[in-house]
mmCIF file of C-alpha atoms in Angstrom:
data_model
loop_
_atom_site.group_PDB
_atom_site.id
_atom_site.type_symbol
_atom_site.label_atom_id
_atom_site.label_comp_id
_atom_site.label_asym_id
_atom_site.label_seq_id
_atom_site.Cartn_x
_atom_site.Cartn_y
_atom_site.Cartn_z
ATOM 1 C CA UNK A 348 0.000 0.000 0.000
ATOM 2 C CA UNK A 349 1.334 3.382 -0.988
ATOM 3 C CA UNK A 350 0.257 5.089 2.206
ATOM 4 C CA UNK A 351 2.003 2.517 4.379
ATOM 5 C CA UNK A 352 5.299 2.586 2.556
ATOM 6 C CA UNK A 353 6.337 5.879 4.135
ATOM 7 C CA UNK A 354 6.842 4.189 7.514
ATOM 8 C CA UNK A 355 10.197 3.151 8.901
ATOM 9 C CA UNK A 356 11.461 0.128 7.044
ATOM 10 C CA UNK A 357 13.312 -2.822 8.536
ATOM 11 C CA UNK A 358 16.341 -4.484 7.010
ATOM 12 C CA UNK A 359 14.262 -7.238 5.384
ATOM 13 C CA UNK A 360 11.954 -4.833 3.602
ATOM 14 C CA UNK A 361 12.862 -3.485 0.185
ATOM 15 C CA UNK A 362 11.371 -0.025 -0.273
ATOM 16 C CA UNK A 363 11.748 2.500 -3.094
ATOM 17 C CA UNK A 364 13.455 5.812 -2.773
ATOM 18 C CA UNK A 365 10.850 8.431 -1.881
ATOM 19 C CA UNK A 366 12.799 11.403 -3.258
ATOM 20 C CA UNK A 367 13.866 12.163 -6.790
ATOM 21 C CA UNK A 368 15.463 15.254 -8.223
ATOM 22 C CA UNK A 369 15.112 16.952 -4.859
ATOM 23 C CA UNK A 370 11.309 16.557 -4.741
ATOM 24 C CA UNK A 371 9.234 14.251 -2.600
ATOM 25 C CA UNK A 372 7.487 11.530 -4.560
ATOM 26 C CA UNK A 373 3.722 11.588 -4.113
ATOM 27 C CA UNK A 374 1.774 8.653 -2.740
ATOM 28 C CA UNK A 375 0.197 8.250 -6.181
ATOM 29 C CA UNK A 376 3.585 7.941 -7.855
ATOM 30 C CA UNK A 377 4.782 5.559 -5.202
ATOM 31 C CA UNK A 378 1.757 3.334 -5.748
ATOM 32 C CA UNK A 379 1.574 3.445 -9.516
ATOM 33 C CA UNK A 380 5.041 4.118 -10.893
ATOM 34 C CA UNK A 381 7.525 2.338 -8.637
ATOM 35 C CA UNK A 382 7.545 -1.474 -8.700
ATOM 36 C CA UNK A 383 7.913 -2.664 -5.115
ATOM 37 C CA UNK A 384 8.966 -6.077 -3.933
ATOM 38 C CA UNK A 385 7.605 -6.405 -0.417
ATOM 39 C CA UNK A 386 8.979 -8.660 2.256
ATOM 40 C CA UNK A 387 7.037 -8.552 5.469
ATOM 41 C CA UNK A 388 8.439 -9.188 8.910
ATOM 42 C CA UNK A 389 6.660 -11.563 11.232
ATOM 43 C CA UNK A 390 5.168 -10.148 14.402
ATOM 44 C CA UNK A 391 4.265 -12.272 17.442
ATOM 45 C CA UNK A 392 0.898 -14.015 17.082
ATOM 46 C CA UNK A 393 -1.745 -13.501 19.738
ATOM 47 C CA UNK A 394 -2.419 -16.588 21.862
ATOM 48 C CA UNK A 395 -5.614 -17.131 23.820
ATOM 49 C CA UNK A 396 -5.563 -20.162 26.108
ATOM 50 C CA UNK A 397 -5.049 -22.812 23.440
ATOM 51 C CA UNK A 398 -7.781 -21.463 21.160
ATOM 52 C CA UNK A 399 -7.062 -19.726 17.886
ATOM 53 C CA UNK A 400 -8.379 -16.287 17.057
ATOM 54 C CA UNK A 401 -8.928 -15.793 13.337
ATOM 55 C CA UNK A 402 -9.706 -12.606 11.448
ATOM 56 C CA UNK A 403 -13.017 -12.852 9.597
ATOM 57 C CA UNK A 404 -13.588 -10.516 6.636
ATOM 58 C CA UNK A 405 -17.176 -11.127 5.425
ATOM 59 C CA UNK A 406 -16.806 -8.916 2.340
ATOM 60 C CA UNK A 407 -19.748 -8.005 0.143
ATOM 61 C CA UNK A 408 -22.561 -9.764 -1.667
ATOM 62 C CA UNK A 409 -23.171 -13.232 -0.251
ATOM 63 C CA UNK A 410 -20.117 -13.018 2.014
ATOM 64 C CA UNK A 411 -21.914 -12.069 5.261
ATOM 65 C CA UNK A 412 -24.514 -14.843 4.996
ATOM 66 C CA UNK A 413 -21.854 -17.439 4.137
ATOM 67 C CA UNK A 414 -19.830 -16.360 7.161
ATOM 68 C CA UNK A 415 -22.909 -16.778 9.368
ATOM 69 C CA UNK A 416 -23.113 -20.400 8.188
ATOM 70 C CA UNK A 417 -19.443 -20.958 9.018
ATOM 71 C CA UNK A 418 -19.978 -19.599 12.527
ATOM 72 C CA UNK A 419 -23.068 -21.800 12.967
ATOM 73 C CA UNK A 420 -21.199 -24.941 11.911
ATOM 74 C CA UNK A 421 -18.159 -24.113 14.060
ATOM 75 C CA UNK A 422 -20.352 -23.417 17.085
ATOM 76 C CA UNK A 423 -22.257 -26.686 16.624
ATOM 77 C CA UNK A 424 -19.060 -28.711 16.176
ATOM 78 C CA UNK A 425 -17.271 -27.078 19.110
ATOM 79 C CA UNK A 426 -14.375 -25.869 16.976
ATOM 80 C CA UNK A 427 -11.773 -24.088 19.179
ATOM 81 C CA UNK A 428 -11.670 -20.981 17.007
ATOM 82 C CA UNK A 429 -12.837 -17.461 17.842
ATOM 83 C CA UNK A 430 -13.479 -14.935 15.084
ATOM 84 C CA UNK A 431 -12.453 -11.302 15.105
ATOM 85 C CA UNK A 432 -14.887 -9.811 12.593
ATOM 86 C CA UNK A 433 -13.777 -6.855 10.498
ATOM 87 C CA UNK A 434 -16.151 -5.197 8.032
ATOM 88 C CA UNK A 435 -14.608 -3.179 5.212
ATOM 89 C CA UNK A 436 -16.881 -0.546 3.693
ATOM 90 C CA UNK A 437 -16.782 -1.060 -0.105
ATOM 91 C CA UNK A 438 -17.808 2.563 -0.724
ATOM 92 C CA UNK A 439 -15.134 4.038 1.546
ATOM 93 C CA UNK A 440 -12.947 6.762 0.052
ATOM 94 C CA UNK A 441 -10.152 5.976 2.466
ATOM 95 C CA UNK A 442 -7.994 3.054 3.511
ATOM 96 C CA UNK A 443 -8.650 3.083 7.277
ATOM 97 C CA UNK A 444 -10.806 -0.072 7.216
ATOM 98 C CA UNK A 445 -8.187 -1.849 5.147
ATOM 99 C CA UNK A 446 -5.408 -0.758 7.508
ATOM 100 C CA UNK A 447 -7.294 -2.150 10.479
ATOM 101 C CA UNK A 448 -8.012 -5.434 8.683
ATOM 102 C CA UNK A 449 -4.322 -5.852 7.882
ATOM 103 C CA UNK A 450 -3.412 -5.160 11.508
ATOM 104 C CA UNK A 451 -5.759 -7.870 12.774
ATOM 105 C CA UNK A 452 -4.452 -10.415 10.254
ATOM 106 C CA UNK A 453 -0.890 -9.664 11.289
ATOM 107 C CA UNK A 454 -1.894 -10.088 14.926
ATOM 108 C CA UNK A 455 -3.804 -13.343 14.384
ATOM 109 C CA UNK A 456 -1.751 -14.782 11.537
ATOM 110 C CA UNK A 457 -4.771 -16.279 9.751
ATOM 111 C CA UNK A 458 -7.911 -14.913 8.074
ATOM 112 C CA UNK A 459 -11.085 -16.215 6.489
ATOM 113 C CA UNK A 460 -12.480 -13.827 3.903
ATOM 114 C CA UNK A 461 -15.205 -13.262 1.377
ATOM 115 C CA UNK A 462 -14.695 -11.180 -1.720
ATOM 116 C CA UNK A 463 -14.369 -7.501 -0.822
ATOM 117 C CA UNK A 464 -15.687 -4.944 -3.268
ATOM 118 C CA UNK A 465 -13.845 -1.706 -3.990
ATOM 119 C CA UNK A 466 -16.422 0.669 -5.432
ATOM 120 C CA UNK A 467 -14.321 3.808 -5.346
ATOM 121 C CA UNK A 468 -12.483 4.709 -8.562
ATOM 122 C CA UNK A 469 -10.162 7.182 -6.832
ATOM 123 C CA UNK A 470 -6.500 6.433 -7.497
ATOM 124 C CA UNK A 471 -5.654 6.614 -3.787
ATOM 125 C CA UNK A 472 -8.168 3.915 -2.841
ATOM 126 C CA UNK A 473 -6.598 0.523 -3.279
ATOM 127 C CA UNK A 474 -8.278 -2.675 -4.430
ATOM 128 C CA UNK A 475 -8.919 -4.311 -1.081
ATOM 129 C CA UNK A 476 -8.396 -7.885 -2.269
ATOM 130 C CA UNK A 477 -5.162 -7.148 -4.121
ATOM 131 C CA UNK A 478 -3.837 -4.914 -1.337
ATOM 132 C CA UNK A 479 -4.341 -7.649 1.284
ATOM 133 C CA UNK A 480 -2.380 -10.123 -0.808
ATOM 134 C CA UNK A 481 0.388 -7.636 -1.579
ATOM 135 C CA UNK A 482 0.755 -6.151 1.898
ATOM 136 C CA UNK A 483 0.921 -9.559 3.557
ATOM 137 C CA UNK A 484 3.140 -10.954 0.790
ATOM 138 C CA UNK A 485 0.727 -13.822 0.144
ATOM 139 C CA UNK A 486 2.764 -14.868 -2.838
ATOM 140 C CA UNK A 487 0.946 -18.072 -3.768
ATOM 141 C CA UNK A 488 -2.703 -19.062 -4.232
ATOM 142 C CA UNK A 489 -3.637 -22.758 -4.292
ATOM 143 C CA UNK A 490 -6.912 -24.005 -5.775
ATOM 144 C CA UNK A 491 -7.723 -27.729 -5.730
ATOM 145 C CA UNK A 492 -10.377 -28.597 -8.326
ATOM 146 C CA UNK A 493 -11.685 -32.114 -7.792
ATOM 147 C CA UNK A 494 -14.979 -33.143 -9.344
ATOM 148 C CA UNK A 495 -17.909 -34.665 -7.451
ATOM 149 C CA UNK A 496 -19.562 -37.763 -8.912
ATOM 150 C CA UNK A 497 -23.036 -36.611 -7.873
ATOM 151 C CA UNK A 498 -22.823 -33.260 -9.641
ATOM 152 C CA UNK A 499 -23.562 -33.108 -13.384
ATOM 153 C CA UNK A 500 -20.511 -31.680 -15.121
ATOM 154 C CA UNK A 501 -18.822 -31.482 -18.497
ATOM 155 C CA UNK A 502 -16.103 -33.838 -17.209
ATOM 156 C CA UNK A 503 -15.864 -36.362 -14.392
ATOM 157 C CA UNK A 504 -12.837 -37.636 -12.443
ATOM 158 C CA UNK A 505 -11.044 -34.300 -12.709
ATOM 159 C CA UNK A 506 -8.365 -33.657 -10.079
ATOM 160 C CA UNK A 507 -6.209 -30.604 -10.821
ATOM 161 C CA UNK A 508 -4.331 -28.203 -8.546
ATOM 162 C CA UNK A 509 -3.688 -24.642 -9.744
ATOM 163 C CA UNK A 510 -0.727 -22.891 -8.110
ATOM 164 C CA UNK A 511 -1.043 -19.213 -8.924
ATOM 165 C CA UNK A 512 1.459 -16.400 -8.456
ATOM 166 C CA UNK A 513 -0.487 -14.009 -6.258
ATOM 167 C CA UNK A 514 1.248 -10.643 -5.928
ATOM 168 C CA UNK A 515 2.573 -9.402 -9.262
ATOM 169 C CA UNK A 516 1.960 -9.766 -12.997
ATOM 170 C CA UNK A 517 -0.965 -7.699 -14.281
ATOM 171 C CA UNK A 518 -2.166 -7.266 -10.682
ATOM 172 C CA UNK A 519 0.837 -5.141 -9.702
ATOM 173 C CA UNK A 520 -1.471 -2.057 -9.722
ATOM 174 C CA UNK A 521 1.119 -0.018 -11.618
ATOM 175 C CA UNK A 522 -0.864 2.099 -14.071
ATOM 176 C CA UNK A 523 -0.625 5.628 -15.340
ATOM 177 C CA UNK A 524 -1.888 7.823 -18.143
ATOM 178 C CA UNK A 525 1.235 8.786 -20.065
ATOM 179 C CA UNK A 526 -0.600 11.278 -22.272
ATOM 180 C CA UNK A 527 -4.291 12.065 -22.493
ATOM 181 C CA UNK A 528 -6.144 9.055 -23.832
ATOM 182 C CA UNK A 529 -3.211 6.657 -23.447
ATOM 183 C CA UNK A 530 -3.062 4.441 -20.359
ATOM 184 C CA UNK A 531 -0.117 2.168 -19.660
ATOM 185 C CA UNK A 532 -0.455 -0.796 -17.306
ATOM 186 C CA UNK A 533 2.727 -2.539 -16.228
ATOM 187 C CA UNK A 534 3.063 -6.288 -15.943
ATOM 188 C CA UNK A 535 5.773 -7.081 -13.418
ATOM 189 C CA UNK A 536 7.532 -10.455 -13.376
ATOM 190 C CA UNK A 537 10.532 -10.976 -11.105
ATOM 191 C CA UNK A 538 12.935 -13.874 -10.752
ATOM 192 C CA UNK A 539 12.340 -13.965 -7.000
ATOM 193 C CA UNK A 540 8.570 -14.370 -7.130
ATOM 194 C CA UNK A 541 8.556 -16.612 -10.212
ATOM 195 C CA UNK A 542 11.001 -18.914 -8.439
ATOM 196 C CA UNK A 543 8.998 -18.962 -5.215
ATOM 197 C CA UNK A 544 5.761 -19.986 -6.921
ATOM 198 C CA UNK A 545 7.491 -22.529 -9.179
ATOM 199 C CA UNK A 546 9.268 -24.124 -6.243
ATOM 200 C CA UNK A 547 5.989 -24.238 -4.320
ATOM 201 C CA UNK A 548 4.334 -26.019 -7.262
ATOM 202 C CA UNK A 549 7.084 -28.641 -7.496
ATOM 203 C CA UNK A 550 7.243 -29.157 -3.740
ATOM 204 C CA UNK A 551 3.462 -29.545 -3.653
ATOM 205 C CA UNK A 552 3.642 -32.117 -6.446
ATOM 206 C CA UNK A 553 6.384 -34.085 -4.722
ATOM 207 C CA UNK A 554 4.729 -34.017 -1.279
ATOM 208 C CA UNK A 555 1.326 -35.029 -2.631
ATOM 209 C CA UNK A 556 2.419 -37.828 -4.967
ATOM 210 C CA UNK A 557 1.650 -35.892 -8.133
ATOM 211 C CA UNK A 558 3.607 -36.546 -11.273
ATOM 212 C CA UNK A 559 3.560 -33.447 -13.449
ATOM 213 C CA UNK A 560 3.751 -29.652 -13.300
ATOM 214 C CA UNK A 561 2.561 -27.595 -16.283
ATOM 215 C CA UNK A 562 3.675 -23.971 -16.510
ATOM 216 C CA UNK A 563 1.129 -21.681 -18.177
ATOM 217 C CA UNK A 564 2.421 -18.653 -20.078
ATOM 218 C CA UNK A 565 2.234 -16.407 -23.142
ATOM 219 C CA UNK A 566 5.957 -16.266 -23.848
ATOM 220 C CA UNK A 567 5.404 -16.377 -27.588
ATOM 221 C CA UNK A 568 4.107 -12.784 -27.369
ATOM 222 C CA UNK A 569 5.360 -11.409 -24.035
ATOM 223 C CA UNK A 570 8.864 -12.681 -24.611
ATOM 224 C CA UNK A 571 10.506 -10.824 -21.734
ATOM 225 C CA UNK A 572 7.849 -11.016 -18.986
ATOM 226 C CA UNK A 573 6.339 -14.449 -19.588
ATOM 227 C CA UNK A 574 9.645 -15.564 -21.062
ATOM 228 C CA UNK A 575 11.253 -14.922 -17.682
ATOM 229 C CA UNK A 576 8.467 -16.750 -15.836
ATOM 230 C CA UNK A 577 8.917 -19.766 -18.128
ATOM 231 C CA UNK A 578 12.711 -19.721 -17.904
ATOM 232 C CA UNK A 579 12.620 -19.649 -14.109
ATOM 233 C CA UNK A 580 10.144 -22.538 -14.050
ATOM 234 C CA UNK A 581 12.391 -24.594 -16.312
ATOM 235 C CA UNK A 582 15.402 -23.843 -14.113
ATOM 236 C CA UNK A 583 13.532 -24.875 -10.966
ATOM 237 C CA UNK A 584 12.267 -28.020 -12.710
ATOM 238 C CA UNK A 585 15.881 -29.248 -13.007
ATOM 239 C CA UNK A 586 15.943 -29.578 -9.217
ATOM 240 C CA UNK A 587 13.034 -32.027 -9.354
ATOM 241 C CA UNK A 588 13.985 -34.794 -11.797
ATOM 242 C CA UNK A 589 11.244 -37.020 -10.357
ATOM 243 C CA UNK A 590 8.521 -34.550 -11.461
ATOM 244 C CA UNK A 591 7.654 -34.205 -15.138
ATOM 245 C CA UNK A 592 7.526 -30.606 -16.386
ATOM 246 C CA UNK A 593 5.953 -29.172 -19.505
ATOM 247 C CA UNK A 594 4.541 -25.809 -20.517
ATOM 248 C CA UNK A 595 1.511 -24.552 -22.392
ATOM 249 C CA UNK A 596 0.399 -21.226 -23.869
ATOM 250 C CA UNK A 597 -2.622 -19.805 -22.053
ATOM 251 C CA UNK A 598 -4.844 -19.753 -25.166
ATOM 252 C CA UNK A 599 -4.267 -23.422 -25.854
ATOM 253 C CA UNK A 600 -4.486 -24.199 -22.148
ATOM 254 C CA UNK A 601 -8.073 -22.905 -21.952
ATOM 255 C CA UNK A 602 -9.055 -25.039 -24.927
ATOM 256 C CA UNK A 603 -7.293 -28.087 -23.459
ATOM 257 C CA UNK A 604 -9.015 -27.579 -20.098
ATOM 258 C CA UNK A 605 -12.386 -27.656 -21.823
ATOM 259 C CA UNK A 606 -11.602 -30.590 -24.098
ATOM 260 C CA UNK A 607 -9.309 -32.754 -21.944
ATOM 261 C CA UNK A 608 -8.689 -31.539 -18.379
ATOM 262 C CA UNK A 609 -7.380 -34.954 -17.322
ATOM 263 C CA UNK A 610 -3.996 -34.222 -18.887
ATOM 264 C CA UNK A 611 -3.287 -31.673 -16.131
ATOM 265 C CA UNK A 612 -2.015 -32.452 -12.662
ATOM 266 C CA UNK A 613 -0.429 -29.349 -11.061
ATOM 267 C CA UNK A 614 -0.492 -26.036 -12.944
ATOM 268 C CA UNK A 615 2.062 -23.283 -12.312
ATOM 269 C CA UNK A 616 0.632 -19.966 -13.476
ATOM 270 C CA UNK A 617 1.153 -16.244 -13.462
ATOM 271 C CA UNK A 618 -1.393 -14.112 -11.631
ATOM 272 C CA UNK A 619 -3.862 -13.345 -14.426
ATOM 273 C CA UNK A 620 -3.613 -16.760 -16.070
ATOM 274 C CA UNK A 621 -4.309 -18.352 -12.716
ATOM 275 C CA UNK A 622 -7.501 -16.335 -12.423
ATOM 276 C CA UNK A 623 -8.591 -17.357 -15.923
ATOM 277 C CA UNK A 624 -7.813 -21.056 -15.566
ATOM 278 C CA UNK A 625 -9.401 -21.211 -12.104
ATOM 279 C CA UNK A 626 -12.702 -19.926 -13.415
ATOM 280 C CA UNK A 627 -12.615 -22.163 -16.491
ATOM 281 C CA UNK A 628 -11.859 -25.286 -14.482
ATOM 282 C CA UNK A 629 -14.389 -24.571 -11.732
ATOM 283 C CA UNK A 630 -17.043 -23.884 -14.359
ATOM 284 C CA UNK A 631 -16.375 -27.258 -15.961
ATOM 285 C CA UNK A 632 -16.894 -29.324 -12.815
ATOM 286 C CA UNK A 633 -19.538 -27.564 -10.744
ATOM 287 C CA UNK A 634 -19.093 -23.819 -10.587
ATOM 288 C CA UNK A 635 -17.968 -21.154 -8.154
ATOM 289 C CA UNK A 636 -19.865 -22.484 -5.154
ATOM 290 C CA UNK A 637 -17.827 -25.612 -4.513
ATOM 291 C CA UNK A 638 -14.109 -24.908 -4.348
ATOM 292 C CA UNK A 639 -11.908 -23.045 -1.901
ATOM 293 C CA UNK A 640 -8.709 -21.078 -2.371
ATOM 294 C CA UNK A 641 -5.698 -20.876 -0.069
ATOM 295 C CA UNK A 642 -3.360 -17.878 0.007
ATOM 296 C CA UNK A 643 0.022 -18.409 1.630
ATOM 297 C CA UNK A 644 2.967 -16.208 2.506
ATOM 298 C CA UNK A 645 5.939 -16.772 4.747
ATOM 299 C CA UNK A 646 4.075 -15.608 7.851
ATOM 300 C CA UNK A 647 0.357 -15.311 7.073
ATOM 301 C CA UNK A 648 -2.417 -17.349 5.465
ATOM 302 C CA UNK A 649 -5.809 -16.223 4.123
ATOM 303 C CA UNK A 650 -8.562 -18.641 3.095
ATOM 304 C CA UNK A 651 -11.460 -17.788 0.775
ATOM 305 C CA UNK A 652 -13.758 -19.205 -1.938
ATOM 306 C CA UNK A 653 -11.622 -20.240 -4.880
ATOM 307 C CA UNK A 654 -13.024 -18.079 -7.676
ATOM 308 C CA UNK A 655 -13.385 -14.906 -5.557
ATOM 309 C CA UNK A 656 -16.900 -14.068 -6.735
ATOM 310 C CA UNK A 657 -18.984 -11.566 -4.764
ATOM 311 C CA UNK A 658 -22.396 -12.982 -5.748
ATOM 312 C CA UNK A 659 -24.245 -9.702 -5.293
ATOM 313 C CA UNK A 660 -27.151 -10.777 -7.517
ATOM 314 C CA UNK A 661 -28.144 -13.661 -5.223
ATOM 315 C CA UNK A 662 -27.365 -12.060 -1.863
ATOM 316 C CA UNK A 663 -30.123 -12.481 0.717
ATOM 317 C CA UNK A 664 -32.145 -14.970 -1.354
ATOM 318 C CA UNK A 665 -31.126 -18.118 0.569
ATOM 319 C CA UNK A 666 -29.849 -19.781 -2.612
ATOM 320 C CA UNK A 667 -26.090 -19.151 -2.348
ATOM 321 C CA UNK A 668 -24.015 -22.313 -2.194
ATOM 322 C CA UNK A 669 -22.253 -22.337 1.212
ATOM 323 C CA UNK A 670 -19.855 -25.163 0.331
ATOM 324 C CA UNK A 671 -16.935 -23.092 -1.023
ATOM 325 C CA UNK A 672 -16.783 -20.947 2.111
ATOM 326 C CA UNK A 673 -17.127 -23.994 4.357
ATOM 327 C CA UNK A 674 -14.337 -25.716 2.424
ATOM 328 C CA UNK A 675 -12.195 -22.615 2.936
ATOM 329 C CA UNK A 676 -12.912 -22.853 6.659
ATOM 330 C CA UNK A 677 -11.933 -26.542 6.593
ATOM 331 C CA UNK A 678 -8.656 -25.637 4.851
ATOM 332 C CA UNK A 679 -8.075 -23.090 7.595
ATOM 333 C CA UNK A 680 -8.621 -25.734 10.293
ATOM 334 C CA UNK A 681 -6.082 -28.046 8.664
ATOM 335 C CA UNK A 682 -3.650 -25.131 8.550
ATOM 336 C CA UNK A 683 -4.188 -24.457 12.260
ATOM 337 C CA UNK A 684 -3.734 -28.117 13.133
ATOM 338 C CA UNK A 685 -7.351 -28.890 14.098
ATOM 339 C CA UNK A 686 -7.419 -31.993 11.947
ATOM 340 C CA UNK A 687 -10.184 -33.858 13.760
ATOM 341 C CA UNK A 688 -12.691 -31.020 13.440
ATOM 342 C CA UNK A 689 -11.594 -30.431 9.848
ATOM 343 C CA UNK A 690 -12.103 -34.111 8.993
ATOM 344 C CA UNK A 691 -15.560 -34.152 10.594
ATOM 345 C CA UNK A 692 -16.797 -31.064 8.749
ATOM 346 C CA UNK A 693 -15.226 -32.152 5.457
ATOM 347 C CA UNK A 694 -16.872 -35.553 5.732
ATOM 348 C CA UNK A 695 -20.256 -33.957 6.482
ATOM 349 C CA UNK A 696 -19.941 -31.726 3.418
ATOM 350 C CA UNK A 697 -18.960 -34.670 1.222
ATOM 351 C CA UNK A 698 -21.892 -36.799 2.368
ATOM 352 C CA UNK A 699 -24.322 -33.913 1.884
ATOM 353 C CA UNK A 700 -23.246 -33.446 -1.722
ATOM 354 C CA UNK A 701 -22.411 -36.970 -2.838
ATOM 355 C CA UNK A 702 -24.850 -39.215 -0.970
ATOM 356 C CA UNK A 703 -27.745 -37.035 0.168
ATOM 357 C CA UNK A 704 -28.018 -35.015 -3.052
ATOM 358 C CA UNK A 705 -28.672 -31.754 -1.200
ATOM 359 C CA UNK A 706 -27.780 -29.254 -3.928
ATOM 360 C CA UNK A 707 -28.392 -25.531 -4.323
ATOM 361 C CA UNK A 708 -29.695 -24.137 -7.669
ATOM 362 C CA UNK A 709 -26.195 -23.447 -9.021
ATOM 363 C CA UNK A 710 -25.642 -27.214 -9.000
ATOM 364 C CA UNK A 711 -28.969 -27.957 -10.649
ATOM 365 C CA UNK A 712 -30.741 -28.653 -7.348
ATOM 366 C CA UNK A 713 -33.710 -27.116 -5.558
ATOM 367 C CA UNK A 714 -32.378 -26.856 -2.019
ATOM 368 C CA UNK A 715 -31.789 -23.646 -0.118
ATOM 369 C CA UNK A 716 -28.593 -22.573 1.586
ATOM 370 C CA UNK A 717 -30.060 -23.280 5.021
ATOM 371 C CA UNK A 718 -31.138 -26.781 3.971
ATOM 372 C CA UNK A 719 -27.535 -27.544 2.994
ATOM 373 C CA UNK A 720 -26.315 -26.303 6.374
ATOM 374 C CA UNK A 721 -28.965 -28.219 8.324
ATOM 375 C CA UNK A 722 -28.008 -31.430 6.540
ATOM 376 C CA UNK A 723 -24.343 -30.855 7.361
ATOM 377 C CA UNK A 724 -25.265 -30.288 11.011
ATOM 378 C CA UNK A 725 -27.210 -33.562 11.057
ATOM 379 C CA UNK A 726 -24.087 -35.434 9.988
ATOM 380 C CA UNK A 727 -21.997 -33.588 12.570
ATOM 381 C CA UNK A 728 -24.507 -34.568 15.260
ATOM 382 C CA UNK A 729 -23.512 -38.175 14.676
ATOM 383 C CA UNK A 730 -19.894 -37.426 15.591
ATOM 384 C CA UNK A 731 -18.128 -36.546 18.822
ATOM 385 C CA UNK A 732 -16.973 -33.083 17.837
ATOM 386 C CA UNK A 733 -17.052 -31.072 21.054
ATOM 387 C CA UNK A 734 -13.887 -29.393 22.285
#
């Protein structure tokens, strides 16, 4: 965030010069014209008697109602997690709400979030979602797309993991109008971040018994930017001779996902291509309401629905699919080490979808959001889940 970069900077933080030619650089220039590689320092996490406190960012659209379902399930199952709820005003012309949200995440170390709208078009108001990822250096996003047998889909038996670079590329937020009517938007690719995400993809493949990593790019056109991303991936691949590596141009990749998604195992992508492929793949096997996304940095983790859709059109109608947010909460529990509670809730979700056929309209069903939750609670009632 531009406004935060004027603070004192530690030795592990790389910050731009804030003076040039004897003049102070404005916050706008700092945000939009100076590529910044952030490294955040860890601060001590708050501890509360063995329980975990997690920042909850409901966001807009269907976010608040989905979060209410998460709290209901956690309360019923006796999950040892307390939520610190932070609402960010999407119409705000300032960054105070965002600053406070970042402070709570740094204090708690973990967050569960919905998609947060940024309605202001003022240059000083940052995209909340992008700013959270950049400020916390959440350099990788992981989306596991595994099809359900009980859900009608274009393809069955799909099991693909997308590992997405999360903090640079076209999302670097470096734009300016060079002359009237001409806007330039910078795409930033660095060796450091390309290597981090590639190494994460290969380590994930090795640790999860997966055989292949496919790097997605457009190096035939963006020869320097995507060319660098591809080169770094190939260099990292040499360190993992047990993992097959290939690459694919994003255009062809989208077609291949639609026609034959089974050829993919783990995908290593730039920021924008990860967004595109995530939506294509989720759309093929069930839609936005099923899959969760995990955002990781060196010190912090944020969990959210995988396709980051706000769902404003269906908010308050009791038809939103709660599964993606619940899956994100399950991912969070695994991250925190609460494996038993995570297993219980995950199993209840799986049975509700696969065996009971309780499906919301987005999956071709007629059930409401609350009916899905009540069925999940019935399965949890059969288990010993209290703390």
